[in-house]
Coordinates of C-alpha atoms and ligand atoms in Angstrom, one line a residue:
M1 CA 0.0 0.0 0.0
S2 CA 1.3 3.5 -0.8
P3 CA 1.7 6.1 1.9
L4 CA -1.4 7.9 0.6
E5 CA -3.5 4.8 0.9
T6 CA -2.0 4.0 4.3
L7 CA -2.8 7.4 5.6
T8 CA -6.3 7.3 4.1
A9 CA -7.0 4.1 5.9
A10 CA -5.5 5.4 9.1
L11 CA -7.6 8.5 8.9
R12 CA -10.8 6.5 8.4
D13 CA -9.9 4.4 11.5
A14 CA -9.2 7.4 13.6
V15 CA -12.4 9.2 12.6
T16 CA -14.6 6.2 13.3
T17 CA -13.0 5.6 16.6
R18 CA -13.2 9.2 17.8
F19 CA -16.3 10.4 16.2
G20 CA -18.4 7.3 15.6
D21 CA -20.0 6.0 12.4
D22 CA -22.4 8.9 11.9
V23 CA -19.9 11.3 10.3
T24 CA -19.6 11.0 6.5
L25 CA -16.5 12.1 4.8
D26 CA -15.2 11.7 1.3
Y27 CA -11.9 10.2 2.5
G28 CA -10.5 9.9 -1.0
K29 CA -10.4 13.7 -1.3
L30 CA -9.2 14.6 2.1
V31 CA -5.7 13.2 1.9
Q32 CA -3.4 14.9 -0.5
R33 CA 0.2 14.7 -1.7
N34 CA 2.5 17.5 -0.9
R35 CA 5.4 16.6 -3.1
G36 CA 8.4 18.8 -2.6
G37 CA 6.4 20.9 -0.1
Q38 CA 7.9 22.1 3.2
H39 CA 4.9 20.9 5.1
G40 CA 5.6 17.2 5.0
D41 CA 4.8 14.8 2.2
L42 CA 1.1 14.3 2.8
Q43 CA -1.6 16.4 4.2
V44 CA -4.9 15.6 5.8
N45 CA -7.7 18.2 5.2
A46 CA -10.4 16.5 7.2
A47 CA -10.7 18.8 10.2
F48 CA -12.8 21.5 8.5
P49 CA -15.6 19.2 7.1
L50 CA -15.5 17.2 10.4
A51 CA -15.8 20.3 12.5
K52 CA -18.9 21.4 10.6
Q53 CA -20.5 18.0 11.2
V54 CA -19.8 17.8 14.9
R55 CA -20.0 21.6 15.5
R56 CA -16.6 22.0 17.1
N57 CA -13.5 24.0 16.6
P58 CA -11.4 22.9 13.6
T59 CA -8.0 23.5 15.2
E60 CA -9.0 21.3 18.1
I61 CA -10.2 18.6 15.9
A62 CA -6.9 18.8 13.9
E63 CA -5.0 18.3 17.1
E64 CA -7.2 15.3 18.0
L65 CA -6.7 13.8 14.5
A66 CA -2.9 14.3 14.7
A67 CA -2.8 12.4 18.0
A68 CA -5.2 9.7 16.8
I69 CA -3.9 8.8 13.4
D70 CA -1.5 6.0 13.6
A71 CA 0.2 5.3 10.2
S72 CA 3.4 3.9 11.5
P73 CA 5.7 2.3 10.3
V74 CA 5.1 4.2 7.1
L75 CA 4.7 7.8 8.4
E76 CA 6.0 9.9 11.2
P77 CA 3.5 11.2 13.7
G78 CA 1.4 14.0 12.2
E79 CA 1.8 17.7 13.0
V80 CA -0.8 20.4 12.8
S81 CA -0.1 23.4 10.6
G82 CA -1.9 26.4 9.4
K83 CA -5.4 26.5 10.9
A84 CA -6.3 22.9 10.8
F85 CA -4.2 20.9 8.5
V86 CA -2.4 17.8 9.6
N87 CA 0.9 17.1 7.9
F88 CA 2.8 13.8 7.7
R89 CA 6.3 12.9 6.6
I90 CA 7.1 9.6 5.2
R91 CA 9.7 7.8 7.3
D92 CA 13.1 7.7 5.7
A93 CA 13.7 4.1 6.7
W94 CA 10.4 3.0 5.3
L95 CA 11.0 4.7 2.0
A96 CA 14.5 3.3 1.5
G97 CA 13.3 -0.1 2.5
E98 CA 10.5 0.0 0.1
I99 CA 12.8 1.0 -2.8
A100 CA 15.1 -1.9 -1.8
R101 CA 12.1 -4.2 -1.9
L102 CA 10.9 -3.0 -5.3
A103 CA 14.4 -3.5 -6.6
S104 CA 14.7 -7.0 -5.3
S105 CA 12.5 -8.8 -7.8
A106 CA 10.3 -8.2 -10.8
D107 CA 7.3 -9.6 -8.9
A108 CA 7.6 -7.0 -6.2
M109 CA 6.3 -4.3 -8.5
L110 CA 2.7 -5.6 -8.7
S111 CA 1.3 -8.0 -6.2
P112 CA -1.9 -10.1 -6.8
A113 CA -5.2 -8.6 -5.7
A114 CA -6.6 -9.8 -2.4
K115 CA -9.4 -11.6 -4.3
A116 CA -8.8 -12.9 -7.8
E117 CA -11.8 -12.4 -10.0
H118 CA -13.1 -13.9 -13.2
V119 CA -13.4 -10.9 -15.5
Y120 CA -15.0 -10.8 -18.9
V121 CA -13.8 -7.9 -21.1
D122 CA -16.1 -7.6 -24.1
F123 CA -14.2 -5.4 -26.5
S124 CA -13.3 -4.6 -30.1
S125 CA -16.3 -6.5 -31.5
P126 CA -16.3 -5.5 -35.1
N127 CA -18.9 -6.7 -37.6
V128 CA -18.4 -9.4 -40.2
A129 CA -18.3 -8.3 -43.8
K130 CA -17.4 -4.8 -42.8
E131 CA -13.9 -3.4 -42.4
M132 CA -12.8 -2.2 -39.0
H133 CA -13.0 1.5 -38.8
V134 CA -11.5 4.1 -36.5
G135 CA -14.5 3.6 -34.1
H136 CA -13.1 0.2 -33.3
L137 CA -9.7 1.6 -32.6
R138 CA -10.7 3.0 -29.2
S139 CA -12.6 -0.2 -28.1
T140 CA -9.7 -2.4 -29.2
I141 CA -6.9 -0.4 -27.5
I142 CA -8.8 0.5 -24.3
G143 CA -10.2 -3.0 -24.0
D144 CA -6.7 -4.6 -24.4
S145 CA -5.2 -2.3 -21.8
L146 CA -8.0 -2.9 -19.3
S147 CA -7.5 -6.7 -19.8
R148 CA -3.8 -6.2 -19.2
L149 CA -4.4 -4.1 -16.1
F150 CA -6.7 -6.8 -14.6
E151 CA -4.2 -9.6 -15.6
A152 CA -1.4 -7.7 -13.9
R153 CA -3.2 -7.9 -10.6
G154 CA -3.7 -11.6 -10.9
H155 CA -7.3 -11.7 -12.2
T156 CA -8.4 -14.2 -14.7
V157 CA -9.5 -12.4 -17.8
E158 CA -11.6 -13.5 -20.7
R159 CA -11.0 -11.3 -23.7
I160 CA -14.0 -11.6 -25.8
S161 CA -14.8 -10.0 -29.2
H162 CA -18.6 -10.1 -29.5
V163 CA -18.4 -10.0 -33.3
G164 CA -21.5 -9.1 -35.3
D165 CA -21.7 -12.2 -37.4
W166 CA -25.4 -12.9 -37.4
G167 CA -28.6 -11.1 -38.4
T168 CA -30.7 -10.1 -41.3
Q169 CA -27.9 -8.3 -43.3
F170 CA -26.4 -11.8 -43.9
G171 CA -29.5 -12.7 -45.9
M172 CA -28.8 -10.0 -48.5
L173 CA -25.1 -10.8 -48.6
I174 CA -25.6 -14.5 -49.0
Q175 CA -28.3 -14.0 -51.7
Y176 CA -26.2 -11.6 -53.6
L177 CA -23.2 -13.8 -53.5
Q178 CA -25.1 -16.8 -54.6
E179 CA -26.6 -14.9 -57.5
E180 CA -23.7 -12.8 -58.7
V181 CA -20.4 -14.4 -57.7
E182 CA -18.8 -17.7 -58.8
E183 CA -18.6 -20.3 -56.1
D184 CA -14.8 -20.6 -56.1
T185 CA -14.4 -16.8 -55.9
V186 CA -16.5 -16.9 -52.8
A187 CA -13.9 -19.0 -51.0
G188 CA -11.1 -16.6 -51.7
L189 CA -13.0 -13.4 -50.8
S190 CA -10.9 -10.5 -49.3
I191 CA -12.2 -8.0 -46.9
A192 CA -12.0 -5.3 -49.6
D193 CA -14.3 -7.4 -51.8
L194 CA -16.7 -7.7 -48.9
D195 CA -16.9 -4.0 -48.4
S196 CA -18.0 -3.3 -51.9
L197 CA -20.1 -6.5 -51.9
Y198 CA -21.9 -5.1 -48.8
K199 CA -22.7 -1.9 -50.5
A200 CA -23.8 -3.6 -53.8
S201 CA -26.1 -6.0 -52.0
K202 CA -27.6 -3.3 -49.8
K203 CA -28.4 -1.3 -52.9
R204 CA -30.0 -4.2 -54.6
F205 CA -32.0 -4.9 -51.4
D206 CA -33.3 -1.4 -51.3
D207 CA -34.1 -1.1 -55.0
D208 CA -35.4 -4.6 -55.9
A209 CA -38.3 -5.9 -53.9
A210 CA -38.1 -9.4 -55.3
F211 CA -34.5 -9.6 -54.3
A212 CA -35.3 -8.4 -50.9
D213 CA -37.8 -11.3 -50.5
R214 CA -35.2 -13.8 -51.6
A215 CA -32.8 -12.2 -49.2
R216 CA -35.2 -12.7 -46.3
Q217 CA -35.6 -16.4 -47.3
A218 CA -31.8 -16.7 -47.3
V219 CA -31.9 -15.6 -43.6
V220 CA -34.3 -18.3 -42.9
A221 CA -32.2 -20.8 -44.8
L222 CA -29.1 -19.7 -42.8
Q223 CA -30.9 -20.0 -39.5
S224 CA -32.3 -23.4 -40.3
G225 CA -28.8 -24.6 -41.1
E226 CA -29.2 -25.1 -44.9
P227 CA -25.7 -26.2 -46.1
G228 CA -25.4 -23.8 -49.1
A229 CA -26.3 -20.7 -47.0
R230 CA -24.2 -21.9 -44.2
S231 CA -21.0 -22.3 -46.2
T232 CA -21.4 -18.9 -47.9
W233 CA -21.8 -17.4 -44.5
E234 CA -18.7 -19.2 -43.3
A235 CA -16.7 -17.8 -46.2
L236 CA -17.8 -14.3 -45.2
C237 CA -16.8 -14.9 -41.6
A238 CA -13.4 -16.4 -42.7
A239 CA -12.6 -13.4 -44.9
S240 CA -13.4 -11.0 -42.1
R241 CA -11.6 -13.0 -39.5
S242 CA -8.3 -12.9 -41.4
E243 CA -8.6 -9.1 -41.8
F244 CA -9.3 -8.7 -38.0
S245 CA -6.5 -11.0 -36.9
D246 CA -4.1 -9.1 -39.1
I247 CA -5.0 -5.9 -37.4
Y248 CA -4.8 -7.5 -33.9
E249 CA -1.3 -8.8 -34.7
R250 CA -0.1 -5.4 -35.8
L251 CA -1.5 -3.9 -32.6
D252 CA -0.3 -6.7 -30.4
V253 CA -3.8 -7.4 -29.1
E254 CA -5.1 -10.7 -28.1
V255 CA -8.8 -11.3 -28.2
Q256 CA -11.0 -14.4 -28.6
E257 CA -13.8 -14.3 -31.1
V258 CA -17.1 -15.4 -29.6
G259 CA -19.5 -13.8 -32.0
E260 CA -23.3 -13.3 -31.9
S261 CA -23.8 -16.6 -33.7
F262 CA -22.4 -18.5 -30.7
Y263 CA -25.5 -17.6 -28.7
Q264 CA -28.0 -18.6 -31.3
P265 CA -28.9 -21.9 -29.7
L266 CA -29.6 -20.1 -26.4
L267 CA -32.0 -17.4 -27.7
A268 CA -35.2 -19.4 -27.7
D269 CA -34.7 -20.1 -24.0
V270 CA -34.2 -16.4 -23.2
V271 CA -37.6 -15.7 -24.8
R272 CA -39.3 -18.7 -23.1
D273 CA -37.9 -17.8 -19.7
L274 CA -38.9 -14.1 -19.9
E275 CA -42.3 -15.3 -20.9
E276 CA -42.5 -17.6 -17.9
L277 CA -41.4 -14.8 -15.6
G278 CA -44.3 -12.7 -17.0
M279 CA -41.9 -10.0 -18.2
L280 CA -42.8 -10.1 -21.9
E281 CA -45.4 -7.8 -23.5
V282 CA -46.5 -7.3 -27.0
S283 CA -45.9 -4.0 -28.6
D284 CA -46.5 -3.4 -32.3
G285 CA -46.4 -7.1 -32.9
A286 CA -43.0 -7.4 -31.3
R287 CA -42.3 -9.1 -27.9
V288 CA -40.7 -6.6 -25.6
V289 CA -39.8 -5.9 -22.0
F290 CA -40.6 -2.5 -20.6
V291 CA -37.9 -1.6 -18.2
E292 CA -38.7 0.6 -15.3
G293 CA -36.8 3.9 -15.4
F294 CA -36.3 4.0 -19.2
E295 CA -38.6 6.4 -20.9
T296 CA -38.5 8.7 -23.9
R297 CA -38.3 12.4 -23.2
E298 CA -42.0 12.7 -23.5
G299 CA -42.4 10.1 -20.8
T300 CA -43.5 7.1 -22.8
P301 CA -41.9 3.9 -21.5
L302 CA -39.1 2.4 -23.8
P303 CA -39.3 -1.2 -24.8
L304 CA -36.3 -3.5 -25.0
I305 CA -37.1 -5.6 -28.1
I306 CA -36.6 -9.3 -27.6
Q307 CA -38.3 -10.8 -30.6
K308 CA -39.4 -8.9 -33.6
A309 CA -42.8 -9.2 -35.2
D310 CA -41.3 -11.5 -37.9
G311 CA -40.0 -13.9 -35.3
G312 CA -36.3 -12.7 -35.6
Y313 CA -34.3 -12.2 -32.5
N314 CA -32.6 -8.9 -31.6
Y315 CA -29.2 -7.5 -30.6
A316 CA -30.5 -7.3 -27.0
T317 CA -31.6 -10.9 -27.0
T318 CA -28.1 -12.0 -27.9
D319 CA -26.7 -9.8 -25.1
L320 CA -29.0 -11.3 -22.6
A321 CA -28.0 -14.8 -23.7
A322 CA -24.3 -13.8 -23.4
I323 CA -24.8 -12.6 -19.8
R324 CA -26.5 -15.9 -18.8
H325 CA -23.7 -17.8 -20.5
R326 CA -20.9 -15.7 -18.8
V327 CA -22.6 -16.0 -15.4
S328 CA -22.8 -19.8 -15.9
Q329 CA -19.1 -19.8 -16.6
G330 CA -18.4 -18.1 -13.2
A331 CA -18.0 -14.5 -14.3
D332 CA -17.6 -12.0 -11.4
R333 CA -17.3 -8.9 -13.5
M334 CA -18.3 -8.1 -17.1
L335 CA -16.9 -5.0 -18.8
Y336 CA -18.3 -3.8 -22.1
V337 CA -15.9 -1.5 -23.9
V338 CA -18.4 0.0 -26.4
D339 CA -18.9 3.6 -27.6
H340 CA -21.2 5.7 -25.4
G341 CA -23.9 5.8 -28.1
Q342 CA -24.9 2.3 -26.9
S343 CA -25.1 3.2 -23.3
Q344 CA -28.9 3.0 -23.1
H345 CA -28.9 -0.4 -24.7
F346 CA -26.6 -1.8 -22.1
Q347 CA -28.3 -0.2 -19.1
M348 CA -31.6 -1.7 -20.3
V349 CA -30.0 -5.1 -20.9
Y350 CA -28.4 -5.2 -17.5
A351 CA -31.7 -4.1 -15.8
V352 CA -33.6 -6.9 -17.5
A353 CA -31.0 -9.5 -16.7
R354 CA -31.1 -8.4 -13.0
R355 CA -34.9 -8.4 -12.9
A356 CA -35.0 -11.9 -14.5
G357 CA -32.6 -13.1 -11.8
W358 CA -29.9 -14.0 -14.3
L359 CA -27.5 -11.5 -12.9
P360 CA -26.8 -12.1 -9.2
D361 CA -26.2 -9.1 -7.0
D362 CA -22.6 -9.7 -6.5
V363 CA -21.8 -10.0 -10.2
V364 CA -20.9 -6.7 -11.8
C365 CA -21.9 -5.6 -15.3
E366 CA -20.4 -2.4 -16.4
H367 CA -20.6 -0.5 -19.6
V368 CA -17.2 1.2 -20.3
P369 CA -18.1 4.0 -22.7
F370 CA -15.8 6.2 -24.7
G371 CA -16.0 9.4 -26.8
L372 CA -15.3 10.1 -30.4
V373 CA -12.1 10.3 -32.4
L374 CA -12.1 13.7 -34.1
G375 CA -10.3 15.1 -37.2
E376 CA -8.1 18.1 -37.0
D377 CA -11.2 20.1 -38.0
G378 CA -12.8 19.2 -34.7
K379 CA -15.5 17.0 -36.3
R380 CA -15.8 13.2 -36.3
L381 CA -12.8 11.8 -38.1
R382 CA -13.8 11.0 -41.8
T383 CA -12.1 10.5 -45.0
R384 CA -12.1 13.3 -47.6
S385 CA -15.1 11.7 -49.3
G386 CA -16.9 11.6 -45.9
E387 CA -16.6 7.9 -45.1
N388 CA -15.4 6.2 -42.0
V389 CA -11.7 6.0 -41.8
R390 CA -10.5 2.4 -42.3
L391 CA -8.4 1.2 -39.4
R392 CA -6.1 -0.6 -41.8
E393 CA -5.3 2.6 -43.6
L394 CA -4.8 4.5 -40.5
L395 CA -2.3 1.9 -39.2
D396 CA -0.5 2.0 -42.6
E397 CA -0.1 5.7 -42.3
A398 CA 1.1 5.4 -38.6
E399 CA 3.8 3.0 -39.7
E400 CA 4.8 5.1 -42.6
R401 CA 5.1 8.2 -40.5
G402 CA 7.2 6.3 -37.9
R403 CA 9.5 4.9 -40.5
R404 CA 10.1 8.3 -42.1
L405 CA 10.8 9.9 -38.8
A406 CA 13.2 7.2 -37.7
L407 CA 15.1 7.3 -41.0
A408 CA 15.4 11.1 -40.9
R409 CA 16.6 11.0 -37.3
A410 CA 19.1 8.2 -38.1
A411 CA 20.5 10.3 -41.0
E412 CA 20.7 13.4 -38.7
T413 CA 22.7 11.5 -36.1
E414 CA 24.7 9.6 -38.6
S415 CA 23.7 6.4 -37.0
D416 CA 25.4 3.2 -38.2
R417 CA 22.4 1.0 -37.8
P418 CA 21.2 -0.8 -40.9
E419 CA 18.5 1.1 -42.7
S420 CA 16.0 -1.8 -42.6
E421 CA 16.4 -2.1 -38.8
V422 CA 15.8 1.6 -38.3
A423 CA 12.7 1.5 -40.5
E424 CA 11.3 -1.5 -38.6
T425 CA 11.8 0.3 -35.3
G426 CA 10.2 3.3 -36.8
A427 CA 7.1 1.4 -37.9
L428 CA 6.7 -0.1 -34.5
L429 CA 7.1 3.4 -32.9
G430 CA 4.4 4.7 -35.2
L431 CA 1.9 2.1 -34.0
S432 CA 2.9 2.6 -30.4
A433 CA 2.3 6.3 -30.9
V434 CA -1.3 5.6 -31.9
K435 CA -1.9 3.3 -29.0
Y436 CA -0.3 5.5 -26.4
S437 CA -2.1 8.6 -27.7
E438 CA -5.4 6.7 -27.4
L439 CA -4.7 5.7 -23.9
S440 CA -3.4 9.0 -22.7
H441 CA -6.8 10.6 -23.2
H442 CA -9.5 10.3 -20.6
R443 CA -11.7 7.8 -22.3
M444 CA -14.8 9.9 -22.2
T445 CA -13.3 12.9 -24.0
N446 CA -13.5 13.3 -27.7
Y447 CA -10.0 13.6 -28.9
V448 CA -8.4 15.1 -32.0
F449 CA -6.4 12.5 -33.9
S450 CA -3.1 14.2 -34.9
F451 CA -0.2 12.2 -36.1
D452 CA 2.1 15.1 -35.6
K453 CA 1.3 15.3 -31.9
M454 CA 1.4 11.6 -31.2
V455 CA 4.8 11.1 -32.8
S456 CA 6.3 14.2 -31.1
L457 CA 9.3 13.7 -28.8
E458 CA 7.9 16.4 -26.5
G459 CA 4.9 16.0 -24.2
N460 CA 3.1 12.9 -23.0
T461 CA 3.7 10.7 -26.0
A462 CA 4.9 7.3 -26.8
P463 CA 8.2 8.5 -28.3
Y464 CA 8.9 10.6 -25.2
L465 CA 8.3 7.7 -22.9
L466 CA 10.1 5.1 -25.0
Y467 CA 13.0 7.4 -25.2
A468 CA 13.0 8.0 -21.5
Y469 CA 12.8 4.2 -20.9
A470 CA 15.7 3.4 -23.3
R471 CA 17.8 6.2 -21.8
I472 CA 17.3 5.1 -18.2
R473 CA 18.2 1.6 -19.0
G474 CA 21.3 2.9 -20.7
I475 CA 22.3 4.8 -17.6
R476 CA 21.6 1.7 -15.5
D477 CA 23.6 -0.6 -17.7
A478 CA 26.5 1.7 -17.9
A479 CA 26.7 2.0 -14.2
H480 CA 26.6 -1.8 -13.8
A481 CA 29.4 -2.1 -16.3
R482 CA 31.5 0.3 -14.3
L483 CA 30.8 -1.7 -11.1
E484 CA 31.7 -4.9 -12.8
E485 CA 35.0 -3.5 -14.1
G486 CA 35.9 -3.2 -10.5
S487 CA 37.8 -0.1 -11.1
L488 CA 35.1 1.8 -9.3
Q489 CA 34.0 1.1 -5.8
G490 CA 30.4 1.3 -4.9
V491 CA 29.7 4.1 -2.4
R492 CA 26.6 4.7 -0.3
T493 CA 25.5 1.1 -0.7
D494 CA 22.6 1.2 1.6
A495 CA 21.5 4.7 2.3
E496 CA 18.9 5.0 5.0
T497 CA 18.1 8.5 3.9
L498 CA 17.2 9.7 0.5
E499 CA 17.6 13.4 -0.1
G500 CA 16.0 16.1 -2.3
P501 CA 15.3 14.8 -5.8
E502 CA 16.1 11.3 -4.8
R503 CA 13.4 11.4 -2.2
S504 CA 10.9 12.9 -4.6
L505 CA 11.6 10.2 -7.2
A506 CA 11.3 7.5 -4.6
Q507 CA 8.0 8.9 -3.5
I508 CA 6.6 8.5 -7.0
L509 CA 8.0 5.1 -7.4
V510 CA 6.3 3.6 -4.4
D511 CA 2.9 4.7 -5.8
F512 CA 2.9 2.5 -8.9
E513 CA 0.8 -0.4 -7.6
D514 CA -1.9 2.0 -6.3
V515 CA -2.0 3.7 -9.7
V516 CA -2.6 0.4 -11.4
D517 CA -5.2 -0.4 -8.8
R518 CA -7.0 2.9 -9.3
A519 CA -7.0 2.4 -13.1
T520 CA -8.8 -0.9 -12.6
V521 CA -11.4 0.7 -10.4
Q522 CA -11.9 3.8 -12.6
L523 CA -11.4 1.7 -15.7
Q524 CA -9.2 4.5 -16.9
P525 CA -5.8 3.6 -18.5
S526 CA -5.0 7.3 -18.7
D527 CA -4.3 7.2 -14.9
V528 CA -1.3 5.1 -15.9
T529 CA -0.1 7.2 -18.8
E530 CA -0.3 10.3 -16.6
Y531 CA 1.7 8.6 -13.9
L532 CA 4.4 7.4 -16.3
F533 CA 4.8 10.9 -17.7
Q534 CA 5.2 12.4 -14.2
L535 CA 7.7 9.7 -13.3
S536 CA 9.8 10.4 -16.4
Q537 CA 9.9 14.1 -15.6
E538 CA 10.7 13.4 -11.9
F539 CA 13.5 11.1 -13.1
N540 CA 14.9 13.9 -15.3
R541 CA 15.0 16.3 -12.3
F542 CA 16.8 13.7 -10.2
Y543 CA 19.3 12.9 -12.9
E544 CA 20.1 16.5 -13.6
S545 CA 21.2 17.0 -10.0
S546 CA 22.4 13.6 -8.8
R547 CA 25.4 11.8 -10.2
V548 CA 25.0 8.1 -10.5
V549 CA 28.6 7.5 -11.6
S550 CA 31.6 9.7 -11.2
D551 CA 35.3 9.2 -11.7
E552 CA 36.3 10.4 -8.2
D553 CA 33.6 8.8 -6.1
G554 CA 32.7 5.7 -8.1
V555 CA 29.1 4.3 -8.4
D556 CA 26.5 5.5 -6.0
V557 CA 24.7 2.3 -5.5
T558 CA 21.7 3.9 -3.8
R559 CA 21.1 6.1 -6.9
L560 CA 21.8 3.2 -9.2
R561 CA 19.0 1.4 -7.4
L562 CA 16.6 4.3 -8.0
C563 CA 17.5 4.1 -11.8
E564 CA 16.8 0.4 -11.7
V565 CA 13.4 0.8 -10.1
T566 CA 12.5 3.6 -12.4
A567 CA 13.3 1.5 -15.5
A568 CA 11.4 -1.4 -14.1
T569 CA 8.4 0.7 -13.3
L570 CA 8.3 2.3 -16.7
G571 CA 8.7 -1.1 -18.3
A572 CA 5.8 -2.5 -16.2
G573 CA 3.7 0.6 -16.9
L574 CA 4.2 0.4 -20.7
S575 CA 3.4 -3.3 -20.5
V576 CA 0.0 -2.8 -18.9
L577 CA -0.7 -0.2 -21.6
G578 CA 0.3 -2.7 -24.3
V579 CA 3.0 -0.5 -25.6
R580 CA 6.0 -2.5 -26.9
V581 CA 9.3 -1.2 -25.8
V582 CA 12.2 -0.8 -28.2
D583 CA 15.9 -1.0 -27.3
R584 CA 16.8 2.2 -29.1
V585 CA 14.7 5.1 -30.1
Ligands
LIG1 N1 -20.7 -5.2 -33.0 C1 -21.1 -4.1 -32.2 C2 -20.7 -2.8 -33.0 O1 -19.8 -2.8 -33.9 C3 -20.5 -4.0 -30.9 C4 -20.8 -5.2 -30.0 C5 -20.5 -4.8 -28.5 N2 -20.7 -5.9 -27.6 C6 -21.8 -6.4 -27.2 N3 -21.8 -7.3 -26.3 N4 -23.0 -5.9 -27.6 O2 -21.3 -1.8 -32.7

């Protein structure tokens, strides 16, 4: 536990012991860091709100809190300052000991959570026969990082892509393929073919009523397992799958495809069970559930459609079946990383699942929404002709930009590395820049997609952090080499006291596990990016003023250890973000 968490817990204890359970305080906000401040390292600001509630003098209360809060062995006893603040200093011995512990093994950095959970992360989830577009970028990258964050704390994570691979649109695709395309071509379809195919069949569907009828019959044929329809559908899925997996490989994302079709055999039961529970009503011929609390602006209740008038099942039906399935597999927590436009859908689905008794109280279902990706003009990112930007093309461009940048830089510095190697690192850097930029924004904000910004060496970007990481490892390795040469003696092997910038750096380092923890609670990878950026800056301040190796004094082993823990922390942080590190930037 970090000093901040330790103090927060101790404050809570002290308050309940002295003032009883009736006082309500927002503990998370009442303890603050005071980095570099003269008034200790941490500050408790609870006396004012407490004084209001119990109608007493704040200064007196601060005195009482200072006496009652026991956060040893992490913190020195508190001291009252100003009117009613209580300040705490981290004990030097604790801090030095904690750094030594973090340096001792790679496992020390992140310990397993007290209770390991079975977590489903439903993310990426593109649609068959359509290309992934920039909208899927956010879900894919945020979902992957959340999975990594939970895995890092020892939870079991199921990474599920709820692919849209079923539904009425397949009728028109199958019918069009069967009428217009040679059978052997069908087997070798590429995703680009599919995209134009989709458009062509949609047009035919809208223009030609007889075709539309045949397309509807094709859906029935598919759903009843007719072999011809089935194999055409499989060809469509296979073509899409190879496109998706290519993108996942480039992005270094692992996800398991469990598409909508998987839940088909379970849908009839969903309808039957809702019927038996008396939850189904008929509205405009469709079978629906009205969910309490969901209404239009005019106050009319909103229906969740379970079965359409023509007998077809709906998006919601599949999601209900998926919840039942996941719960039956022992899910403790289900996260749905899907754009905020679908928020109402998920809230209604969760409410129905709870009311039906399929979602036990202690199982969490949470929609993890995110905002839009904008173009430099501040509007939703589109191609010049106004279409959705294809993810493939966006990644191609990121790689190309990265390559160009790396080659230019290599030429500038007259690097002797082979050109192909530089280009490869550059391409990787370009992709990392896209991922990092995505994660560095609060997920609910709409952010402007700017290659120039994301590949910049300044600011909170992937190149900046990867560069910092490579540099710190370089410093560490050089110091180790000097130690091994034996020509330099280590000095200050086990400092009990860290001073100035050393101390500030150490204070950030001991917070890492809490930051990861917080990111899994807030479901916010940007907590981690922000932390890593601060850490790199703090390291720079430290390194500017503190010599790790000098010819007169030798290697300062205490400082070397701070370099080691910083490198390890940056490495672990980039890893939970899914950003691959490179040896040289
Ligand atoms: N395929 C959907 C889309 O592209 C997202 C599916 C999200 N997951 C879910 N369980 N509904 O919009």
